[in-house]
Amino acid sequence: MAAAERAIVIGGGIGGLAAAAALHLRGARVTVLERAPSLTPVGAAISLSPNALRALDVIGLGDDVRALSAWQGDAG
């Protein structure tokens, strides 16, 4: 991807921000559009599978997510 390329990502959720981070790492100038007035914690939790963490590793975010995570044990 050429450094001059631009991308617009619609939505600042997990998928949108991950896509924006990946595009940014490839050299794109990225704009994220989100209709919420701010991205604030809402007390909700998410679970990430091992494959999701591997995907975050590919775009360089896996270690940051792990550092902010709380291990909850085995799911079942």
C-alpha positions as semicolon CSV with decimal commas, in nm:
position;residue;x (nm);y (nm);z (nm)
1;M;0,000;0,000;0,000
2;A;0,147;0,337;-0,099
3;A;0,199;0,592;0,177
4;A;-0,032;0,836;-0,001
5;E;-0,331;0,600;0,006
6;R;-0,620;0,693;0,228
7;A;-0,888;0,482;0,393
8;I;-1,209;0,553;0,578
9;V;-1,329;0,300;0,835
10;I;-1,692;0,318;0,940
11;G;-1,731;0,227;1,307
12;G;-1,499;0,256;1,604
13;G;-1,575;-0,082;1,754
14;I;-1,333;-0,369;1,788
15;G;-1,343;-0,461;1,419
16;G;-1,321;-0,105;1,294
17;L;-1,031;-0,011;1,518
18;A;-0,844;-0,331;1,434
19;A;-0,895;-0,265;1,062
20;A;-0,779;0,095;1,107
21;A;-0,467;-0,018;1,295
22;A;-0,383;-0,273;1,026
23;L;-0,430;-0,020;0,746
24;H;-0,219;0,234;0,934
25;L;0,061;-0,020;0,973
26;R;0,049;-0,069;0,594
27;G;0,107;0,304;0,544
28;A;-0,246;0,430;0,482
29;R;-0,378;0,755;0,620
30;V;-0,686;0,630;0,806
31;T;-0,995;0,815;0,925
32;V;-1,231;0,631;1,161
33;L;-1,592;0,751;1,160
34;E;-1,797;0,672;1,471
35;R;-2,136;0,814;1,559
36;A;-2,094;0,781;1,938
37;P;-1,980;1,111;2,090
38;S;-1,696;0,940;2,278
39;L;-1,543;0,598;2,327
40;T;-1,579;0,543;2,698
41;P;-1,578;0,223;2,903
42;V;-1,929;0,090;2,954
43;G;-1,855;-0,194;3,195
44;A;-1,894;-0,465;2,933
45;A;-1,645;-0,744;2,888
46;I;-1,537;-0,928;2,578
47;S;-1,383;-1,268;2,532
48;L;-1,115;-1,329;2,275
49;S;-1,034;-1,671;2,139
50;P;-0,674;-1,777;2,084
51;N;-0,721;-1,716;1,710
52;A;-0,837;-1,359;1,780
53;L;-0,521;-1,295;1,980
54;R;-0,311;-1,441;1,698
55;A;-0,482;-1,201;1,457
56;L;-0,402;-0,912;1,692
57;D;-0,040;-1,032;1,703
58;V;-0,024;-1,002;1,323
59;I;-0,114;-0,633;1,339
60;G;0,112;-0,569;1,637
61;L;-0,157;-0,530;1,905
62;G;-0,152;-0,869;2,077
63;D;0,094;-0,779;2,353
64;D;-0,089;-0,453;2,431
65;V;-0,421;-0,636;2,462
66;R;-0,264;-0,904;2,681
67;A;-0,116;-0,637;2,909
68;L;-0,462;-0,485;2,961
69;S;-0,638;-0,820;3,003
70;A;-0,765;-1,008;3,303
71;W;-0,747;-1,388;3,276
72;Q;-1,082;-1,541;3,368
73;G;-0,991;-1,908;3,343
74;D;-1,128;-2,178;3,120
75;A;-1,457;-2,122;2,943
76;G;-1,707;-2,398;2,906
